[in-house]
Amino acid sequence: MESLMRKDIEYVMHDAEAIAAKVREMGELISRDYLGKELVAVCILKGSMMFYADLLREIKIPLMADFMSISSYGNSRKSSGVVQIVKDLDNNIAGKDVLIIEDIMDSGQTLAFLMELLQARDPISLKICCLLDKPSRRVAAVQPDYCGFEIPDEFVVGYGLDFAEYYRNLPYIGVLKPSVYE
Ligand code: IMP
Ligand code: MG
């Protein structure tokens, strides 16, 4: 059966093969950088669920998995910077090497908030790994340590990323037609 969501997509920016190749590359890099460390990979729900599941299988060293669910107020196309913790981590991260796995960095306000929050819990190190980055939109002074693709200022969905909770199940990253949200 053909995807009923394809009609809402302007164009496919990164297809499943390109994503898989990039995720494999990132996993190798992280495996080397964190060798011998006590890595805690933090999944920021819900957007990074696909990326997290795929990336973790490409990391070849032991790690602890933990999940945090946050929601940012505002409309569904951009975050307001006001972040609410819906579900906190289950484990203490003091003395651990923590890597935040996020789907996309836009204004950077969500990550700036998370960095400050988690830094206060005394991890040995705290870094950011994001699949997508829109550097042209940055407001907060925060940069990813690992980044899959830098993308232009367009609203993308798929591979975990949503518009009003829809489109997360697309296997690729595509630009949403403005007619869908205008
Ligand atoms: P920031 O706080 O402005 O960096 O926004 C980060 C969050 O906004 C991400 O975790 C996404 O939930 C959402 N977001 C930003 N850009 C997009 C996009 O192009 N598609 C889907 N969600 C996005
Ligand atoms: Mg998100």
PDB file of C-alpha atoms and ligand atoms in Angstrom:
ATOM      1  CA  MET A   1       0.000   0.000   0.000  1.00  0.00           C
ATOM      2  CA  GLU A   2       1.249   3.485  -0.869  1.00  0.00           C
ATOM      3  CA  SER A   3       1.717   6.056   1.883  1.00  0.00           C
ATOM      4  CA  LEU A   4      -1.344   8.254   2.263  1.00  0.00           C
ATOM      5  CA  MET A   5       0.867  10.991   3.715  1.00  0.00           C
ATOM      6  CA  ARG A   6       3.115  11.483   0.681  1.00  0.00           C
ATOM      7  CA  LYS A   7       0.684  14.027  -0.820  1.00  0.00           C
ATOM      8  CA  ASP A   8       1.416  16.394   2.088  1.00  0.00           C
ATOM      9  CA  ILE A   9       5.167  16.319   1.469  1.00  0.00           C
ATOM     10  CA  GLU A  10       6.742  18.957  -0.773  1.00  0.00           C
ATOM     11  CA  TYR A  11       9.936  16.948  -1.263  1.00  0.00           C
ATOM     12  CA  VAL A  12      11.982  14.277   0.475  1.00  0.00           C
ATOM     13  CA  MET A  13      15.027  15.917   2.033  1.00  0.00           C
ATOM     14  CA  HIS A  14      16.787  12.793   3.367  1.00  0.00           C
ATOM     15  CA  ASP A  15      15.574   9.333   2.416  1.00  0.00           C
ATOM     16  CA  ALA A  16      15.762   6.202   4.565  1.00  0.00           C
ATOM     17  CA  GLU A  17      19.061   5.055   3.023  1.00  0.00           C
ATOM     18  CA  ALA A  18      20.770   8.412   3.566  1.00  0.00           C
ATOM     19  CA  ILE A  19      19.545   8.514   7.167  1.00  0.00           C
ATOM     20  CA  ALA A  20      20.754   4.961   7.846  1.00  0.00           C
ATOM     21  CA  ALA A  21      24.215   5.727   6.428  1.00  0.00           C
ATOM     22  CA  LYS A  22      24.510   8.901   8.502  1.00  0.00           C
ATOM     23  CA  VAL A  23      23.298   7.205  11.680  1.00  0.00           C
ATOM     24  CA  ARG A  24      25.853   4.414  11.195  1.00  0.00           C
ATOM     25  CA  GLU A  25      28.627   7.015  10.826  1.00  0.00           C
ATOM     26  CA  MET A  26      27.487   8.840  13.978  1.00  0.00           C
ATOM     27  CA  GLY A  27      27.317   5.564  15.920  1.00  0.00           C
ATOM     28  CA  GLU A  28      30.903   4.731  14.985  1.00  0.00           C
ATOM     29  CA  LEU A  29      32.131   8.138  16.058  1.00  0.00           C
ATOM     30  CA  ILE A  30      30.303   7.957  19.393  1.00  0.00           C
ATOM     31  CA  SER A  31      31.563   4.397  20.000  1.00  0.00           C
ATOM     32  CA  ARG A  32      35.151   5.607  19.597  1.00  0.00           C
ATOM     33  CA  ASP A  33      34.732   8.823  21.608  1.00  0.00           C
ATOM     34  CA  TYR A  34      33.042   7.115  24.576  1.00  0.00           C
ATOM     35  CA  LEU A  35      35.164   3.968  24.729  1.00  0.00           C
ATOM     36  CA  GLY A  36      35.889   3.166  28.390  1.00  0.00           C
ATOM     37  CA  LYS A  37      33.397   5.746  29.680  1.00  0.00           C
ATOM     38  CA  GLU A  38      30.097   5.312  31.490  1.00  0.00           C
ATOM     39  CA  LEU A  39      27.843   6.499  28.738  1.00  0.00           C
ATOM     40  CA  VAL A  40      24.240   7.396  29.461  1.00  0.00           C
ATOM     41  CA  ALA A  41      22.257   7.960  26.257  1.00  0.00           C
ATOM     42  CA  VAL A  42      19.283  10.185  26.983  1.00  0.00           C
ATOM     43  CA  CYS A  43      16.353   9.996  24.573  1.00  0.00           C
ATOM     44  CA  ILE A  44      14.301  13.169  24.367  1.00  0.00           C
ATOM     45  CA  LEU A  45      10.769  11.990  23.625  1.00  0.00           C
ATOM     46  CA  LYS A  46       8.943  11.961  21.429  1.00  0.00           C
ATOM     47  CA  GLY A  47      10.704  13.386  18.392  1.00  0.00           C
ATOM     48  CA  SER A  48      13.943  11.435  18.705  1.00  0.00           C
ATOM     49  CA  MET A  49      12.379   7.983  19.159  1.00  0.00           C
ATOM     50  CA  MET A  50      13.312   6.668  15.683  1.00  0.00           C
ATOM     51  CA  PHE A  51      16.750   8.256  15.670  1.00  0.00           C
ATOM     52  CA  TYR A  52      17.450   6.960  19.182  1.00  0.00           C
ATOM     53  CA  ALA A  53      16.375   3.393  18.376  1.00  0.00           C
ATOM     54  CA  ASP A  54      18.528   3.299  15.243  1.00  0.00           C
ATOM     55  CA  LEU A  55      21.522   5.140  16.690  1.00  0.00           C
ATOM     56  CA  LEU A  56      21.746   2.923  19.777  1.00  0.00           C
ATOM     57  CA  ARG A  57      22.039  -0.155  17.583  1.00  0.00           C
ATOM     58  CA  GLU A  58      25.021   1.466  15.839  1.00  0.00           C
ATOM     59  CA  ILE A  59      26.818   2.177  19.120  1.00  0.00           C
ATOM     60  CA  LYS A  60      29.126  -0.730  19.867  1.00  0.00           C
ATOM     61  CA  ILE A  61      30.062   0.000  23.479  1.00  0.00           C
ATOM     62  CA  PRO A  62      28.066  -0.608  26.675  1.00  0.00           C
ATOM     63  CA  LEU A  63      25.670   2.170  27.570  1.00  0.00           C
ATOM     64  CA  MET A  64      22.774   2.967  29.846  1.00  0.00           C
ATOM     65  CA  ALA A  65      19.534   4.050  28.191  1.00  0.00           C
ATOM     66  CA  ASP A  66      17.254   6.592  29.819  1.00  0.00           C
ATOM     67  CA  PHE A  67      14.299   8.635  28.659  1.00  0.00           C
ATOM     68  CA  MET A  68      13.001  12.094  29.263  1.00  0.00           C
ATOM     69  CA  SER A  69       9.754  13.435  27.934  1.00  0.00           C
ATOM     70  CA  ILE A  70       9.335  17.153  27.550  1.00  0.00           C
ATOM     71  CA  SER A  71       6.772  19.395  26.012  1.00  0.00           C
ATOM     72  CA  SER A  72       7.198  22.955  24.936  1.00  0.00           C
ATOM     73  CA  TYR A  73       4.298  25.321  24.911  1.00  0.00           C
ATOM     74  CA  GLY A  74       3.389  27.347  21.899  1.00  0.00           C
ATOM     75  CA  ASN A  75       2.102  26.410  18.481  1.00  0.00           C
ATOM     76  CA  SER A  76       3.098  23.109  16.947  1.00  0.00           C
ATOM     77  CA  ARG A  77       5.545  24.548  14.412  1.00  0.00           C
ATOM     78  CA  LYS A  78       8.008  26.249  16.703  1.00  0.00           C
ATOM     79  CA  SER A  79       8.958  25.856  20.317  1.00  0.00           C
ATOM     80  CA  SER A  80       8.403  28.675  22.761  1.00  0.00           C
ATOM     81  CA  GLY A  81      11.454  27.988  24.885  1.00  0.00           C
ATOM     82  CA  VAL A  82       9.136  27.321  27.812  1.00  0.00           C
ATOM     83  CA  VAL A  83       9.794  23.673  28.503  1.00  0.00           C
ATOM     84  CA  GLN A  84       7.861  21.391  30.808  1.00  0.00           C
ATOM     85  CA  ILE A  85       9.191  18.045  32.022  1.00  0.00           C
ATOM     86  CA  VAL A  86       6.498  15.442  31.453  1.00  0.00           C
ATOM     87  CA  LYS A  87       8.727  12.529  32.479  1.00  0.00           C
ATOM     88  CA  ASP A  88      12.125  12.896  34.097  1.00  0.00           C
ATOM     89  CA  LEU A  89      15.077  10.488  33.856  1.00  0.00           C
ATOM     90  CA  ASP A  90      14.769   7.319  35.951  1.00  0.00           C
ATOM     91  CA  ASN A  91      18.415   7.299  37.008  1.00  0.00           C
ATOM     92  CA  ASN A  92      20.949   9.545  38.678  1.00  0.00           C
ATOM     93  CA  ILE A  93      23.470  10.903  36.160  1.00  0.00           C
ATOM     94  CA  ALA A  94      26.076  12.150  38.642  1.00  0.00           C
ATOM     95  CA  GLY A  95      29.507  10.828  37.659  1.00  0.00           C
ATOM     96  CA  LYS A  96      28.296   9.648  34.235  1.00  0.00           C
ATOM     97  CA  ASP A  97      29.096  10.723  30.692  1.00  0.00           C
ATOM     98  CA  VAL A  98      25.765  11.909  29.435  1.00  0.00           C
ATOM     99  CA  LEU A  99      24.827  12.270  25.786  1.00  0.00           C
ATOM    100  CA  ILE A 100      21.500  13.926  24.971  1.00  0.00           C
ATOM    101  CA  ILE A 101      19.935  12.473  21.824  1.00  0.00           C
ATOM    102  CA  GLU A 102      17.611  14.972  20.166  1.00  0.00           C
ATOM    103  CA  ASP A 103      15.794  15.024  16.845  1.00  0.00           C
ATOM    104  CA  ILE A 104      16.325  18.622  15.770  1.00  0.00           C
ATOM    105  CA  MET A 105      17.847  21.873  17.005  1.00  0.00           C
ATOM    106  CA  ASP A 106      16.029  24.962  15.881  1.00  0.00           C
ATOM    107  CA  SER A 107      16.176  28.060  18.104  1.00  0.00           C
ATOM    108  CA  GLY A 108      18.216  25.966  20.554  1.00  0.00           C
ATOM    109  CA  GLN A 109      16.038  27.008  23.476  1.00  0.00           C
ATOM    110  CA  THR A 110      14.943  23.470  24.320  1.00  0.00           C
ATOM    111  CA  LEU A 111      18.540  22.233  24.454  1.00  0.00           C
ATOM    112  CA  ALA A 112      19.719  25.285  26.369  1.00  0.00           C
ATOM    113  CA  PHE A 113      17.095  24.514  28.999  1.00  0.00           C
ATOM    114  CA  LEU A 114      17.994  20.811  29.115  1.00  0.00           C
ATOM    115  CA  MET A 115      21.729  21.479  29.316  1.00  0.00           C
ATOM    116  CA  GLU A 116      21.263  23.757  32.302  1.00  0.00           C
ATOM    117  CA  LEU A 117      18.908  21.313  34.004  1.00  0.00           C
ATOM    118  CA  LEU A 118      21.130  18.258  33.559  1.00  0.00           C
ATOM    119  CA  GLN A 119      24.426  20.068  34.186  1.00  0.00           C
ATOM    120  CA  ALA A 120      23.174  20.833  37.700  1.00  0.00           C
ATOM    121  CA  ARG A 121      23.072  17.065  38.391  1.00  0.00           C
ATOM    122  CA  ASP A 122      26.876  16.772  38.161  1.00  0.00           C
ATOM    123  CA  PRO A 123      27.541  14.520  35.191  1.00  0.00           C
ATOM    124  CA  ILE A 124      31.240  14.106  34.274  1.00  0.00           C
ATOM    125  CA  SER A 125      30.404  15.321  30.803  1.00  0.00           C
ATOM    126  CA  LEU A 126      27.260  16.466  29.042  1.00  0.00           C
ATOM    127  CA  LYS A 127      27.028  16.593  25.266  1.00  0.00           C
ATOM    128  CA  ILE A 128      24.428  16.938  22.535  1.00  0.00           C
ATOM    129  CA  CYS A 129      23.802  14.658  19.595  1.00  0.00           C
ATOM    130  CA  CYS A 130      21.129  15.784  17.148  1.00  0.00           C
ATOM    131  CA  LEU A 131      20.075  14.326  13.837  1.00  0.00           C
ATOM    132  CA  LEU A 132      19.126  17.678  12.307  1.00  0.00           C
ATOM    133  CA  ASP A 133      20.273  21.229  12.880  1.00  0.00           C
ATOM    134  CA  LYS A 134      18.824  24.491  11.569  1.00  0.00           C
ATOM    135  CA  PRO A 135      21.729  26.797  12.472  1.00  0.00           C
ATOM    136  CA  SER A 136      20.152  29.824  10.756  1.00  0.00           C
ATOM    137  CA  ARG A 137      17.368  29.849  13.368  1.00  0.00           C
ATOM    138  CA  ARG A 138      19.569  29.766  16.482  1.00  0.00           C
ATOM    139  CA  VAL A 139      18.684  32.122  19.318  1.00  0.00           C
ATOM    140  CA  ALA A 140      20.295  30.370  22.316  1.00  0.00           C
ATOM    141  CA  ALA A 141      24.092  29.976  22.559  1.00  0.00           C
ATOM    142  CA  VAL A 142      24.188  26.197  22.255  1.00  0.00           C
ATOM    143  CA  GLN A 143      25.708  23.966  19.562  1.00  0.00           C
ATOM    144  CA  PRO A 144      25.496  20.218  18.922  1.00  0.00           C
ATOM    145  CA  ASP A 145      28.591  18.090  19.578  1.00  0.00           C
ATOM    146  CA  TYR A 146      27.378  15.525  17.035  1.00  0.00           C
ATOM    147  CA  CYS A 147      25.084  16.508  14.193  1.00  0.00           C
ATOM    148  CA  GLY A 148      23.710  14.407  11.345  1.00  0.00           C
ATOM    149  CA  PHE A 149      22.567  16.988   8.810  1.00  0.00           C
ATOM    150  CA  GLU A 150      22.490  20.772   8.757  1.00  0.00           C
ATOM    151  CA  ILE A 151      19.266  21.771   7.042  1.00  0.00           C
ATOM    152  CA  PRO A 152      17.797  25.044   5.730  1.00  0.00           C
ATOM    153  CA  ASP A 153      14.975  26.872   7.493  1.00  0.00           C
ATOM    154  CA  GLU A 154      12.134  24.625   6.396  1.00  0.00           C
ATOM    155  CA  PHE A 155       9.613  22.717   8.457  1.00  0.00           C
ATOM    156  CA  VAL A 156      10.359  19.014   8.221  1.00  0.00           C
ATOM    157  CA  VAL A 157       8.455  15.930   9.347  1.00  0.00           C
ATOM    158  CA  GLY A 158       9.008  12.183   9.402  1.00  0.00           C
ATOM    159  CA  TYR A 159      11.442   9.762  11.052  1.00  0.00           C
ATOM    160  CA  GLY A 160      10.029  10.761  14.440  1.00  0.00           C
ATOM    161  CA  LEU A 161       9.417  14.440  13.727  1.00  0.00           C
ATOM    162  CA  ASP A 162       5.828  15.570  13.806  1.00  0.00           C
ATOM    163  CA  PHE A 163       3.380  18.258  12.917  1.00  0.00           C
ATOM    164  CA  ALA A 164       0.576  18.171  15.530  1.00  0.00           C
ATOM    165  CA  GLU A 165       1.631  14.575  16.374  1.00  0.00           C
ATOM    166  CA  TYR A 166       1.189  13.377  12.776  1.00  0.00           C
ATOM    167  CA  TYR A 167       3.802  12.225  10.229  1.00  0.00           C
ATOM    168  CA  ARG A 168       6.187  10.673  12.802  1.00  0.00           C
ATOM    169  CA  ASN A 169       5.814   7.323  11.036  1.00  0.00           C
ATOM    170  CA  LEU A 170       7.200   8.451   7.676  1.00  0.00           C
ATOM    171  CA  PRO A 171      10.447   6.531   7.056  1.00  0.00           C
ATOM    172  CA  TYR A 172      12.165   9.606   5.569  1.00  0.00           C
ATOM    173  CA  ILE A 173      12.596  13.297   6.428  1.00  0.00           C
ATOM    174  CA  GLY A 174      10.504  15.501   4.193  1.00  0.00           C
ATOM    175  CA  VAL A 175       9.455  19.131   3.918  1.00  0.00           C
ATOM    176  CA  LEU A 176       5.812  19.611   4.814  1.00  0.00           C
ATOM    177  CA  LYS A 177       3.720  21.486   2.248  1.00  0.00           C
ATOM    178  CA  PRO A 178       2.824  24.910   3.694  1.00  0.00           C
ATOM    179  CA  SER A 179      -0.786  24.315   2.598  1.00  0.00           C
ATOM    180  CA  VAL A 180      -1.029  21.725   5.395  1.00  0.00           C
ATOM    181  CA  TYR A 181      -0.488  24.271   8.162  1.00  0.00           C
ATOM    182  CA  GLU A 182      -1.513  27.588   6.588  1.00  0.00           C
TER     183      GLU A 182
HETATM  184  P1  IMP B   1      14.084  24.680  19.638  1.00  0.00           P
HETATM  185  O1  IMP B   1      13.865  24.751  21.100  1.00  0.00           O
HETATM  186  O2  IMP B   1      13.597  25.926  18.926  1.00  0.00           O
HETATM  187  O3  IMP B   1      15.510  24.342  19.247  1.00  0.00           O
HETATM  188  O4  IMP B   1      13.122  23.573  19.071  1.00  0.00           O
HETATM  189  C1  IMP B   1      13.375  22.249  19.160  1.00  0.00           C
HETATM  190  C2  IMP B   1      12.084  21.479  19.039  1.00  0.00           C
HETATM  191  O5  IMP B   1      11.152  22.111  18.153  1.00  0.00           O
HETATM  192  C3  IMP B   1      12.352  20.116  18.461  1.00  0.00           C
HETATM  193  O6  IMP B   1      12.614  19.162  19.453  1.00  0.00           O
HETATM  194  C4  IMP B   1      11.059  19.837  17.705  1.00  0.00           C
HETATM  195  O7  IMP B   1      10.112  19.276  18.589  1.00  0.00           O
HETATM  196  C5  IMP B   1      10.560  21.184  17.294  1.00  0.00           C
HETATM  197  N1  IMP B   1      10.936  21.495  15.882  1.00  0.00           N
HETATM  198  C6  IMP B   1      11.754  22.483  15.454  1.00  0.00           C
HETATM  199  N2  IMP B   1      11.848  22.483  14.128  1.00  0.00           N
HETATM  200  C7  IMP B   1      11.066  21.466  13.686  1.00  0.00           C
HETATM  201  C8  IMP B   1      10.752  20.942  12.375  1.00  0.00           C
HETATM  202  O8  IMP B   1      11.217  21.407  11.324  1.00  0.00           O
HETATM  203  N3  IMP B   1       9.917  19.886  12.354  1.00  0.00           N
HETATM  204  C9  IMP B   1       9.373  19.319  13.478  1.00  0.00           C
HETATM  205  N4  IMP B   1       9.647  19.775  14.704  1.00  0.00           N
HETATM  206  C10 IMP B   1      10.480  20.839  14.818  1.00  0.00           C
HETATM  207 MG    MG B   2      10.888  17.423  19.737  1.00  0.00          MG
END
